Coordinates of C-alpha atoms in Angstrom, one line a residue:
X1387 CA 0.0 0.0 0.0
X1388 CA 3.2 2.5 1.3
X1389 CA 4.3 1.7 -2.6
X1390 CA 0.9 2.2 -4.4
X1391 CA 0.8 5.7 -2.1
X1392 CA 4.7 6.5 -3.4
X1393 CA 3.9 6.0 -6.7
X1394 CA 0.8 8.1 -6.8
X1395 CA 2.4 10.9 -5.2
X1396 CA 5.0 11.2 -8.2
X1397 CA 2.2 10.3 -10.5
X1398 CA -0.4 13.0 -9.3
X1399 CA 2.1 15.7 -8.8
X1400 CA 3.5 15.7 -12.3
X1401 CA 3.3 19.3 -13.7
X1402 CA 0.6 17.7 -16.1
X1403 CA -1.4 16.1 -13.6
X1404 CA -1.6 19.1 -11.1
X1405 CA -2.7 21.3 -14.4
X1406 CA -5.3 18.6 -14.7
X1407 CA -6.8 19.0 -11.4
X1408 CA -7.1 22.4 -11.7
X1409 CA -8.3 22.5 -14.9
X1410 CA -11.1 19.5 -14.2
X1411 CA -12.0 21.6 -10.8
X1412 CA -12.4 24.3 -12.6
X1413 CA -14.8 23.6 -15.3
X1414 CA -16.5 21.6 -12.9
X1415 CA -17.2 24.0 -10.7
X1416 CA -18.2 26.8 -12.9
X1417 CA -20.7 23.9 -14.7
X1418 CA -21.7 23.1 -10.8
X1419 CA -23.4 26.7 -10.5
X1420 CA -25.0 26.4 -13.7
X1421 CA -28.6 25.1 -13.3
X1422 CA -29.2 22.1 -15.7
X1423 CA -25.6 21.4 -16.9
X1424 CA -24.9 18.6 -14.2
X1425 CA -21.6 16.9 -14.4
X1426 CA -23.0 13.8 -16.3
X1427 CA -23.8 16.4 -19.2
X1428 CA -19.9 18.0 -18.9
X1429 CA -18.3 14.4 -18.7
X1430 CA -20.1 13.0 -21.6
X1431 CA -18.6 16.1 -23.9
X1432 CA -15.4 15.9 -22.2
X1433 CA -14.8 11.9 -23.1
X1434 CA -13.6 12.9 -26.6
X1435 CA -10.6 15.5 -24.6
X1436 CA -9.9 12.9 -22.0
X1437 CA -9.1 10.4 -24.5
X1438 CA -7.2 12.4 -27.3
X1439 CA -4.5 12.9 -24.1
X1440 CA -3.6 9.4 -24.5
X1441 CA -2.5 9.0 -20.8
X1442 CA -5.2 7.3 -18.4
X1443 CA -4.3 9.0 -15.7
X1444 CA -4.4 12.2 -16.2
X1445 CA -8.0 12.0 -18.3
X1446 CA -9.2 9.9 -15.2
X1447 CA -7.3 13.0 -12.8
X1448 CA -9.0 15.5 -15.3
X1449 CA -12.8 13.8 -15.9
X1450 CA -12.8 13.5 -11.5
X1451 CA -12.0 16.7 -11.0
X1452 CA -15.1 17.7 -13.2
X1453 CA -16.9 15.8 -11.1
X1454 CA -16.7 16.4 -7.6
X1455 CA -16.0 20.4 -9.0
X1456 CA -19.4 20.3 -10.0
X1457 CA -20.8 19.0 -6.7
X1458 CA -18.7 21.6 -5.0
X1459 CA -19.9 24.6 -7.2
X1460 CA -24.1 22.8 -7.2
X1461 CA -24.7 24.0 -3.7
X1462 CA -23.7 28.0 -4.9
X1463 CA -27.0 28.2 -7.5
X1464 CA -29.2 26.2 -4.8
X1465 CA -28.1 28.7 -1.6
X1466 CA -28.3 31.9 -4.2
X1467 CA -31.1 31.4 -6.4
X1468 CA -33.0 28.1 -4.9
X1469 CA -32.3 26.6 -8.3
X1470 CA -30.6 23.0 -7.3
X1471 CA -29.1 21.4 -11.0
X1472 CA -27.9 19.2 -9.2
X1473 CA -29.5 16.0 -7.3
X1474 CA -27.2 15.9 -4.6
X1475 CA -27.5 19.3 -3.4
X1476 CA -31.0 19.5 -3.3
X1477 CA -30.5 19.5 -0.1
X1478 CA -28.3 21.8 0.6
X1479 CA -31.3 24.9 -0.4
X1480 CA -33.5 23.5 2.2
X1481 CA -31.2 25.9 4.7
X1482 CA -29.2 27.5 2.5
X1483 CA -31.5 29.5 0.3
X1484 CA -33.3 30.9 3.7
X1485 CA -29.6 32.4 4.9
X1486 CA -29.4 34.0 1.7
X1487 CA -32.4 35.3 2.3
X1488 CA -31.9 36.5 5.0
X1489 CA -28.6 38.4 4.5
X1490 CA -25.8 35.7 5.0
X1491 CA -25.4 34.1 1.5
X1492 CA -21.7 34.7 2.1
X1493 CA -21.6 33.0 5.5
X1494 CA -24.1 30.3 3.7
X1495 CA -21.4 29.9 0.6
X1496 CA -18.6 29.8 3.7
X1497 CA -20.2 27.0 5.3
X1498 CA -20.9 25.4 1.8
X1499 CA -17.2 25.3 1.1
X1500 CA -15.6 24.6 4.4
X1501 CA -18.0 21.7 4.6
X1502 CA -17.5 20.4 1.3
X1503 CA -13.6 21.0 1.6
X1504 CA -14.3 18.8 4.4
X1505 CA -16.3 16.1 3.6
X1506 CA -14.4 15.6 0.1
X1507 CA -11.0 15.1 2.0
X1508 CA -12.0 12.9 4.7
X1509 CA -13.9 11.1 1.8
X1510 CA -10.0 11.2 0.0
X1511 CA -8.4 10.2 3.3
X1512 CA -11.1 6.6 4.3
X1513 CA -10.6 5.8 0.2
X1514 CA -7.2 5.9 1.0
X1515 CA -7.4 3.8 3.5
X1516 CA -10.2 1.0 3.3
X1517 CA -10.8 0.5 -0.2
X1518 CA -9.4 -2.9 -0.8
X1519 CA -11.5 -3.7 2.4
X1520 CA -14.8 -1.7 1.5
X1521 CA -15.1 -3.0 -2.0
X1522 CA -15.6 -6.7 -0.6
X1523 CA -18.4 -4.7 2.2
X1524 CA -19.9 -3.3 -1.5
X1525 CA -20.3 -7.0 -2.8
X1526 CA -22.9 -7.6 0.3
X1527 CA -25.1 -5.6 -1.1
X1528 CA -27.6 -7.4 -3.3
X1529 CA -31.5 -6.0 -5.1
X1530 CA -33.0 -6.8 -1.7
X1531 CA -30.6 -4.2 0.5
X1532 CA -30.7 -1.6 -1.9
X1533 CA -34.4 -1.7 -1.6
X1534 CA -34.5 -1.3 2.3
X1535 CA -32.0 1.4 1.7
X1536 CA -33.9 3.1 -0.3
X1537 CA -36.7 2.7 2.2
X1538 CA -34.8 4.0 4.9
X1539 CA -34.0 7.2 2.5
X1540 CA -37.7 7.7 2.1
X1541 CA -38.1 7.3 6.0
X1542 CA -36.4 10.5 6.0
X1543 CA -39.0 12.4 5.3
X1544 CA -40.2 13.3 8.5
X1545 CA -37.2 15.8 8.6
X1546 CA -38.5 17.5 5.9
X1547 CA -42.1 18.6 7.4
X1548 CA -42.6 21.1 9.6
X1549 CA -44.0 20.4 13.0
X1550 CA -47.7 18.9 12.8
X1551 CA -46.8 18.2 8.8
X1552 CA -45.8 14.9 8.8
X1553 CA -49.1 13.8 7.4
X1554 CA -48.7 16.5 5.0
X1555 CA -45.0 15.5 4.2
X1556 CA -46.2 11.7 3.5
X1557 CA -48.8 12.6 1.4
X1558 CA -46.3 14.5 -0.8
X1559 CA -44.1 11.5 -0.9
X1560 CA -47.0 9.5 -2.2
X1561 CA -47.2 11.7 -4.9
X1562 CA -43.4 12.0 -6.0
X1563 CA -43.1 7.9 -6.0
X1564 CA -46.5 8.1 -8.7
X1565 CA -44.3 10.7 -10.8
X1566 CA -41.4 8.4 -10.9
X1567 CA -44.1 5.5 -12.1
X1568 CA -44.7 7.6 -15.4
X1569 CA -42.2 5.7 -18.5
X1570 CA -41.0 2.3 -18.7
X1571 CA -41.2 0.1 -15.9
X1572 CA -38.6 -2.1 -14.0
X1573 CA -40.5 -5.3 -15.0
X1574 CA -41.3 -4.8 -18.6
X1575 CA -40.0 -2.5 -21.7
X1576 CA -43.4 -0.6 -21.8
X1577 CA -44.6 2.6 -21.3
X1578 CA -46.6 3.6 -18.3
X1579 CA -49.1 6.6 -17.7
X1580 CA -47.6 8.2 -20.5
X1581 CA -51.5 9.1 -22.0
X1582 CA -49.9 8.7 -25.6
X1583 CA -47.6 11.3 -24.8
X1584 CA -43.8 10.1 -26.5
X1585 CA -42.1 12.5 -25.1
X1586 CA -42.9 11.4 -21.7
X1587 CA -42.3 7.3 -22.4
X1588 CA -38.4 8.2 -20.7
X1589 CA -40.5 9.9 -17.6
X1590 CA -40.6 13.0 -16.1
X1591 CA -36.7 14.8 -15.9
X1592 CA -35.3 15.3 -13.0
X1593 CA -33.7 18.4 -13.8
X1594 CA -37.8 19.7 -14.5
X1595 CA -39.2 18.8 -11.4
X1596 CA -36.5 20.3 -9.4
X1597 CA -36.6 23.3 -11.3
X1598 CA -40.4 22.9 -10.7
X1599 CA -40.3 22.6 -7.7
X1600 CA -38.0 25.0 -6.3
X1601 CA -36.7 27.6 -8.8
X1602 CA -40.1 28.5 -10.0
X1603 CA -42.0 28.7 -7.4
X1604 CA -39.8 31.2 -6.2
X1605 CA -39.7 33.4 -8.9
X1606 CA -43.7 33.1 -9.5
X1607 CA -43.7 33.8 -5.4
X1608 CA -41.7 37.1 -6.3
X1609 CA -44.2 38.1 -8.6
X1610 CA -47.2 37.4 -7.0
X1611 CA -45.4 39.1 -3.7
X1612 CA -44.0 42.0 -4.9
X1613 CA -43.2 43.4 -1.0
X1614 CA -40.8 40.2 -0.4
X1615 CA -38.9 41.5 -3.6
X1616 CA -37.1 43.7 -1.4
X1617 CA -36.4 41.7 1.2
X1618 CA -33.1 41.6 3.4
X1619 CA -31.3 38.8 0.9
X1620 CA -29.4 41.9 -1.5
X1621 CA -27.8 43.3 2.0
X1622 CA -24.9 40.9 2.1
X1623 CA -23.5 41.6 6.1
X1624 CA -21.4 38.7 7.3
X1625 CA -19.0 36.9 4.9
X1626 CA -17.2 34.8 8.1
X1627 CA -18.2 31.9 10.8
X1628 CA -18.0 33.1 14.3
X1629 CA -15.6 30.3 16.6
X1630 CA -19.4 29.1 18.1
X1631 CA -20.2 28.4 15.1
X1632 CA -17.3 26.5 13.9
X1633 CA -17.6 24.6 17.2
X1634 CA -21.4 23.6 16.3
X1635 CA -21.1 22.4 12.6
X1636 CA -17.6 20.2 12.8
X1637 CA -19.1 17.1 14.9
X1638 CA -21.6 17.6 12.0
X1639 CA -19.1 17.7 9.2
X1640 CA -17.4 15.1 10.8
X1641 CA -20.1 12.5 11.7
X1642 CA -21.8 13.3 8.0
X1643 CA -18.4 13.2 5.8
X1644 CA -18.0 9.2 7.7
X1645 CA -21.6 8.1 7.3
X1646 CA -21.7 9.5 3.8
X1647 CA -18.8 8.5 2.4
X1648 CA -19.8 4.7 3.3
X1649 CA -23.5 5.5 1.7
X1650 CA -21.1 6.8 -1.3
X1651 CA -19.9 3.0 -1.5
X1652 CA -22.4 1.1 -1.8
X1653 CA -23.5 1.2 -5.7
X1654 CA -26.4 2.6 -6.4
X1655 CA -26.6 5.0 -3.6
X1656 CA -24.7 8.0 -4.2
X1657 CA -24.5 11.7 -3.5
X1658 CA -28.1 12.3 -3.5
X1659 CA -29.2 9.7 -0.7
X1660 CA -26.0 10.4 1.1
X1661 CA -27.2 14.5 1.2
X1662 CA -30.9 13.6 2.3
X1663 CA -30.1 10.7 5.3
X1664 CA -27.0 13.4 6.8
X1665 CA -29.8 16.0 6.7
X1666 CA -32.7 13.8 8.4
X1667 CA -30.2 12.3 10.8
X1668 CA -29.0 15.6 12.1
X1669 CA -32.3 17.2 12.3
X1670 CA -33.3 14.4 14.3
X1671 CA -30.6 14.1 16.9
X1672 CA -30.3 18.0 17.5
X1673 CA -32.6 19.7 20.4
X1674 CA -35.6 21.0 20.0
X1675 CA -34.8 24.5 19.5
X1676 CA -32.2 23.0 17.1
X1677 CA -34.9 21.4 15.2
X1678 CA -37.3 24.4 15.1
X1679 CA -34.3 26.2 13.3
X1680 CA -34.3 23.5 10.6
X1681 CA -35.6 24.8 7.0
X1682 CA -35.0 28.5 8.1
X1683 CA -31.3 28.8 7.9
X1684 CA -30.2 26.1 10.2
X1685 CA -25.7 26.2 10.1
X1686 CA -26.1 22.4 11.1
X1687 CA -28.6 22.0 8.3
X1688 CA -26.6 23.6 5.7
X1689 CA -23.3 21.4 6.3
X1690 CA -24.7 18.3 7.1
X1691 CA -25.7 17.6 3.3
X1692 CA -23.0 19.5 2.1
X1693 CA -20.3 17.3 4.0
X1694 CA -22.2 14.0 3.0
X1695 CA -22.7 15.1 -0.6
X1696 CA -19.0 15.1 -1.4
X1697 CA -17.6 12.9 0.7
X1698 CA -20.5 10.6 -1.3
X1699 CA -18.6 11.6 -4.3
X1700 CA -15.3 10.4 -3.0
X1701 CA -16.7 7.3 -2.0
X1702 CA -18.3 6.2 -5.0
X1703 CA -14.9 5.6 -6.5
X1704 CA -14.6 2.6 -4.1
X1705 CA -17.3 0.2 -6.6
X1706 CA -16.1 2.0 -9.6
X1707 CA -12.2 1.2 -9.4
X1708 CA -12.4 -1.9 -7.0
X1709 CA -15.6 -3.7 -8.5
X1710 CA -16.1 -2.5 -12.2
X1711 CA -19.4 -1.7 -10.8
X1712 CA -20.7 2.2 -11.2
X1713 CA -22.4 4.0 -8.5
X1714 CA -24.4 6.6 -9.9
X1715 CA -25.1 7.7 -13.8
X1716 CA -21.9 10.0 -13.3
X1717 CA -20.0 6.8 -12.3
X1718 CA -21.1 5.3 -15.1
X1719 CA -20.2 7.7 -17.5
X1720 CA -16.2 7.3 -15.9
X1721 CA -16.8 3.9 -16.3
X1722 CA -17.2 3.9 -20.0
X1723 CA -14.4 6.5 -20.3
X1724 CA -11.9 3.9 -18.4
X1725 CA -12.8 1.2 -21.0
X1726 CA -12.6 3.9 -23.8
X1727 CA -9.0 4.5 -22.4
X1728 CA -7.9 0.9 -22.3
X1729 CA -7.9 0.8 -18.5
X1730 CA -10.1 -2.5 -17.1
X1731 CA -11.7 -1.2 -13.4
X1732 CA -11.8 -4.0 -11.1
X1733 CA -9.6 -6.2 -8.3
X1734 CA -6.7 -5.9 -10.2
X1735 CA -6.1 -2.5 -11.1
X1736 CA -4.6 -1.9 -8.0
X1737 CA -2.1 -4.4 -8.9
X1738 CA -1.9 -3.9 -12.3
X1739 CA -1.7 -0.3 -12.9
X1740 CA -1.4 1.3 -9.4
X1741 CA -0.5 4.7 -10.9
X1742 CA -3.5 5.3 -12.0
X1743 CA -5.5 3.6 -9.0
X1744 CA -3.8 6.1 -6.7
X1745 CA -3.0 9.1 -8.7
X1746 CA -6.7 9.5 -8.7
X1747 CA -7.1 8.6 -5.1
X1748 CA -4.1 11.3 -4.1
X1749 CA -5.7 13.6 -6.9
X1750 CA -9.1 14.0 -5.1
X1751 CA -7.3 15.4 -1.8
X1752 CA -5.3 18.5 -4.1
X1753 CA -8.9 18.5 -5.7
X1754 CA -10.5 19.6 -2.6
X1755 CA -7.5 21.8 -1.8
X1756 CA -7.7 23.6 -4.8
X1757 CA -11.4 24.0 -4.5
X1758 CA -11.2 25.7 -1.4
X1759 CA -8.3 28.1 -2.6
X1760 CA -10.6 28.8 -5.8
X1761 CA -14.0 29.7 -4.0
X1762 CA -13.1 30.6 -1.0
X1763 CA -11.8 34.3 -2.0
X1764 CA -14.6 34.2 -4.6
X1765 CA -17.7 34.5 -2.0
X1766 CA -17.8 38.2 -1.7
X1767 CA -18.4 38.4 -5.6
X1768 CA -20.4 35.4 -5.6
X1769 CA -22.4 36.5 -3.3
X1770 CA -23.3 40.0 -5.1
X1771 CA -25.6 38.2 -7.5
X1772 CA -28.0 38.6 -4.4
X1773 CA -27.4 42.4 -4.4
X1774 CA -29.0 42.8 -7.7
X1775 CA -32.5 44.1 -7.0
X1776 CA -35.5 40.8 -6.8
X1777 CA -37.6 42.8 -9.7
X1778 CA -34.8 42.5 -12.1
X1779 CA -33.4 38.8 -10.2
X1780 CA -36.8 36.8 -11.4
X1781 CA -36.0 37.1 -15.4
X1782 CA -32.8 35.6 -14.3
X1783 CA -34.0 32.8 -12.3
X1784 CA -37.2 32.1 -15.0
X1785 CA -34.2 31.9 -17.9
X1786 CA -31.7 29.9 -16.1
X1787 CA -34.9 27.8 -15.1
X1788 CA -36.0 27.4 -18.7
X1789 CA -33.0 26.9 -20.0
X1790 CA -31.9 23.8 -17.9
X1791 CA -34.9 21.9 -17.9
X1792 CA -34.3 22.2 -22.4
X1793 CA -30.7 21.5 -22.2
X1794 CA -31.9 18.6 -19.2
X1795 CA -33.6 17.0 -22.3
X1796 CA -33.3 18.8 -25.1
X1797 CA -37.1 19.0 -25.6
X1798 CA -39.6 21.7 -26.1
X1799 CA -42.2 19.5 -24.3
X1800 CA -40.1 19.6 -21.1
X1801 CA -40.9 23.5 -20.8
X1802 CA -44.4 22.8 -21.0
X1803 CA -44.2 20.1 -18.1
X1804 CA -41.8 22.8 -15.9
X1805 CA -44.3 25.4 -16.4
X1806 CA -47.6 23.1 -15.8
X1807 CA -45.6 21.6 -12.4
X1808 CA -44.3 25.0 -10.9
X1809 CA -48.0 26.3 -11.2
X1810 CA -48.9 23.4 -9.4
X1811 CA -46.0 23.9 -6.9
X1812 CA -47.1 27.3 -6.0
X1813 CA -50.5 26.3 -5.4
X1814 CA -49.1 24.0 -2.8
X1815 CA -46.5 26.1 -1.0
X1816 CA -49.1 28.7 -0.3
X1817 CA -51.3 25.9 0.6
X1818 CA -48.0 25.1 3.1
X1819 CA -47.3 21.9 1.7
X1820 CA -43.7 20.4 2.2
X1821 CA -41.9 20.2 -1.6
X1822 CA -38.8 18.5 -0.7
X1823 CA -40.7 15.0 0.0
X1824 CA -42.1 14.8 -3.2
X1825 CA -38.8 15.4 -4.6
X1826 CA -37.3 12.6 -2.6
X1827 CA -40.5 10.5 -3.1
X1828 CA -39.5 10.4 -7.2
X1829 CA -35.8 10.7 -7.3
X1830 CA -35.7 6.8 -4.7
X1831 CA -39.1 5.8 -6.6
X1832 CA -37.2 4.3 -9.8
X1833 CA -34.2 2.6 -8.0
X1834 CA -37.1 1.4 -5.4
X1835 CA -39.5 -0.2 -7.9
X1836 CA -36.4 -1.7 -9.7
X1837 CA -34.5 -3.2 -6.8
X1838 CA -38.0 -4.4 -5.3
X1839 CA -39.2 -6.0 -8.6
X1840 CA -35.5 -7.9 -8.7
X1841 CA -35.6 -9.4 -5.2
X1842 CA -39.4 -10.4 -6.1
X1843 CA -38.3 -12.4 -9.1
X1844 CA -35.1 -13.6 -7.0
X1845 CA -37.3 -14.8 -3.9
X1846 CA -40.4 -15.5 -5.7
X1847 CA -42.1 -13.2 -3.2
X1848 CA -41.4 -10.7 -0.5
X1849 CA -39.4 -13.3 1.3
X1850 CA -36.5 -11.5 1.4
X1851 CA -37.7 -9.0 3.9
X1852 CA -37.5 -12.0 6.8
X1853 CA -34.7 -13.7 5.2
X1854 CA -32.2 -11.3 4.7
X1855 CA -30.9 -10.1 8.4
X1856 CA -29.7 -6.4 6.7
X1857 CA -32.4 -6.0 5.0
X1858 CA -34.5 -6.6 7.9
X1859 CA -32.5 -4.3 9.8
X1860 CA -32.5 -1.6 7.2
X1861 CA -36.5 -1.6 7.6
X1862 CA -36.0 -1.7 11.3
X1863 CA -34.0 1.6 10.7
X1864 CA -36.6 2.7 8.5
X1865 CA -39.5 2.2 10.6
X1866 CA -37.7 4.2 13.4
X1867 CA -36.8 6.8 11.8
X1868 CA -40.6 7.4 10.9
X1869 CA -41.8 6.6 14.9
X1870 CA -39.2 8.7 16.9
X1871 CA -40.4 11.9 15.4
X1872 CA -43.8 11.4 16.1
X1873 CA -42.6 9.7 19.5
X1874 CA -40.7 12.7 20.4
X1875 CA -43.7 15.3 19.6
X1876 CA -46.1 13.3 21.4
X1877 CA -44.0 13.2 24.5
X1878 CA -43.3 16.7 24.4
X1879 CA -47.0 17.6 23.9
X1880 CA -48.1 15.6 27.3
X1881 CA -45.0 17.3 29.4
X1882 CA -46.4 20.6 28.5
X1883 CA -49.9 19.0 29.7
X1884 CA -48.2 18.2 32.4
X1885 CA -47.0 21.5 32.9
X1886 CA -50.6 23.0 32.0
X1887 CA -52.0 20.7 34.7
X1888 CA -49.4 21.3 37.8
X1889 CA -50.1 25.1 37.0

């Protein structure tokens, strides 16, 4: 391992190599605050470049620098404009947006980076590490646990109501896993709920909904509210993190960088999962004032799925390198590039070519260096997209909106579905529904329905709930992390009655 490590080192900091990582950080970052232009979308155009450089490690250096750049830069459009591109930082508006709005998008965009920075080289460190050992944990895995995982993802939807909304919040989830049934199903080649509709036999796009959901919403909100366009979020007053609250968010950088960096290893799991458990988890274990602050402008809230995001990232390079075996459509996408480069992922490769197993493992730690030098002195400009005045912000938002839900599928019909949805959407946020949990409802519905249709065919049945101890205790998991909420509000409600009653 000491001689993989050595060889790395000499491979990764070649003049080449380090121009590589900056390069690939970035594009990806600039991409990253683009909404619609995810890093799938970059690496796909980028193959071509990667492979006309005829040295597999540096395109692998170059393409994975893209990659976690853009997850870097994804949370900057969700925190400024509430316009997530990206899946896995979906979570990071929940907070982050609400700081903006209220005057500290440069403390929210500090936070963002420190606790990506973070999470990205811990995730760098534990790859180092435990990947020979982790990618014989990934091989556990099987249809029927990545079906109680995603369970246990949808469980977490009780962090995302309000207090009193759970019912609210699950009826929203409902609703997002019915979106995700619309296209081809897991079981057969045939369209579903499409109503003759072609353009909808692929499904809804993800890209769409979020933009739907989120981005414009806000900018119908604007309009219809023309008093909030003038609200405190142009006034950009505090650009640092006081020492308090350094001391509150690093146990939750560091407990969310560990427990998503292992959801980042399991294939199939990803960024996106990793962002929305480290967000239910912490909102679960903090107090109750804590809790209350959750959703408007929480610090804890805004690094938990920031740390977990990237360190997902890193992570997902475990299955990818060790197994052959991509995590994510971004993995996948690397995947085909390493084949396209002559390069065969799998047990070997860290025998076989172990300068270009870890250059890219030493790479992602200068990655996240570098993405900390870049951004970090970049906030105050950043930031000043908020000081433009709301009237003359919502054209922006509507043509950033518009234009990545076309480029998200290059189809007119998609802008007809974005506008019909965010109509819908505003409807429901002044009717105070939760959006996030239809969000999460249709981005685990597909990967649900397909590993649950798998372990039905494997087990002739449901079977494999009782018969597989992990799975069972994944649902266990689940289950509980429904119950304790409602547990927790209930006993709170009858010690204020008790209160009431010894008054």
């Amino acid at each position: 391992m000491l001689e993989g490590i050595l060889i790395g080192l000499s491979t990764a900091l070649s003049i080449t190599n380090i121009l590589m990582v900056i390069g690939g950080c970035l594009i990806g970052t600039f991409i990253g605050m683009l909404p619609g232009l995810g890093p799938m979308s970059i690496i796909a155009i980028m193959i071509p470049v990667a492979i006309s450089m005829g040295d597999p490690a540096a395109a692998l250096i170059l393409l994975a620098g893209v990659y976690y750049g853009a997850i870097f830069g994804g949370s900057t459009s969700s925190i400024l404009l509430n316009a997530p591109g990206v899946a896995g930082t979906v979570a990071s508006s929940f907070d982050g947006y609400p700081m903006a709005r209220a005057g500290k998008a440069g403390k929210a965009l500090t936070i963002a980076a420190i606790a990506s920075f973070a999470g990205g080289t811990i995730g760098a460190l534990l790859l180092m590490v435990f990947a020979p050992m982790l990618s014989s944990v990934a091989l556990l895995f099987h249809s029927a646990e990545y079906f109680a995982l995603m369970v246990v993802g949808l469980s977490a939807i009780a962090a995302f109501a309000g207090t009193g909304q759970v019912a609210k919040a699950l009826l929203m989830t409902l609703l997002g896993l019915i979106m995700a049934t619309v296209g081809e199903g897991a079981l057969f080649n045939m369209p579903r709920f499409t109503m003759g509709i072609m353009d909808l036999q692929s499904g809804f796009g993800f890209i769409t909904l979020a933009m739907a959901m989120f981005a414009l919403p806000e900018a119908i909100f604007l309009v219809l509210k023309p008093a909030d366009a003038h609200g405190d979020g142009g006034k950009i007053t505090e650009l640092r993190i006081s020492r308090e609250e350094g001391r509150k968010i690093a146990p939750v950088i560091g407990r969310q960088s560990l427990q998503g960096f292992f959801i980042g290893v399991l294939p199939g799991a990803g960024a996106t999962i990793a962002s929305f458990l480290g967000y239910a988890v912490e909102r679960n274990i903090a107090t109750k004032e804590e809790q209350e602050e959750f959703g408007k402008g929480s610090i804890k809230g805004l690094a938990a799925p920031e740390s977990a995001n990237n360190a997902a990232c890193t992570g997902s390079f475990v299955p990818l390198l060790t197994l052959g075996i991509p995590g994510s459509g971004t993995t996948a996408i690397l995947l085909g590039a390493l084949i396209a480069l002559n390069v065969t992922p799998g047990p070997r490769l860290m025998i076989d070519e172990p300068q270009i197993f870890w250059a890219v493992i030493i790479s992602m730690y200068l990655g996240n260096l570098v993405l900390l030098i870049l951004n970090l002195p970049l906030i105050p400009y950043i930031a000043k997209v908020l000081e433009v005045p709301r009237n003359y912000l919502i054209p922006f938002i509507l043509f950033f909106t518009l234009m990545g839900a076309y480029i998200g599928q290059n189809n007119a019909t998609e802008l007809l579905i974005l506008v019909g949805f965010g109509v819908c959407a505003t409807v429901l946020r002044f009717a105070d529904y939760p959006l996030a949990p239809l969000l999460i409802g249709f981005i685990l519905g597909s990967m649900l329905e397909d590993n649950f249709a798998r372990s039905m065919q494997l087990f002739d049945g449901v079977s494999f709930i009782w018969e597989r101890p992990m799975t069972l205790g994944l649902l266990v998991i689940a289950a509980l992390l429904v119950v304790l909420p409602s547990y927790r509000a209930r006993r709170a409600r009858a010690r204020q009655q008790g209160v009431a009653d010894g008054d």
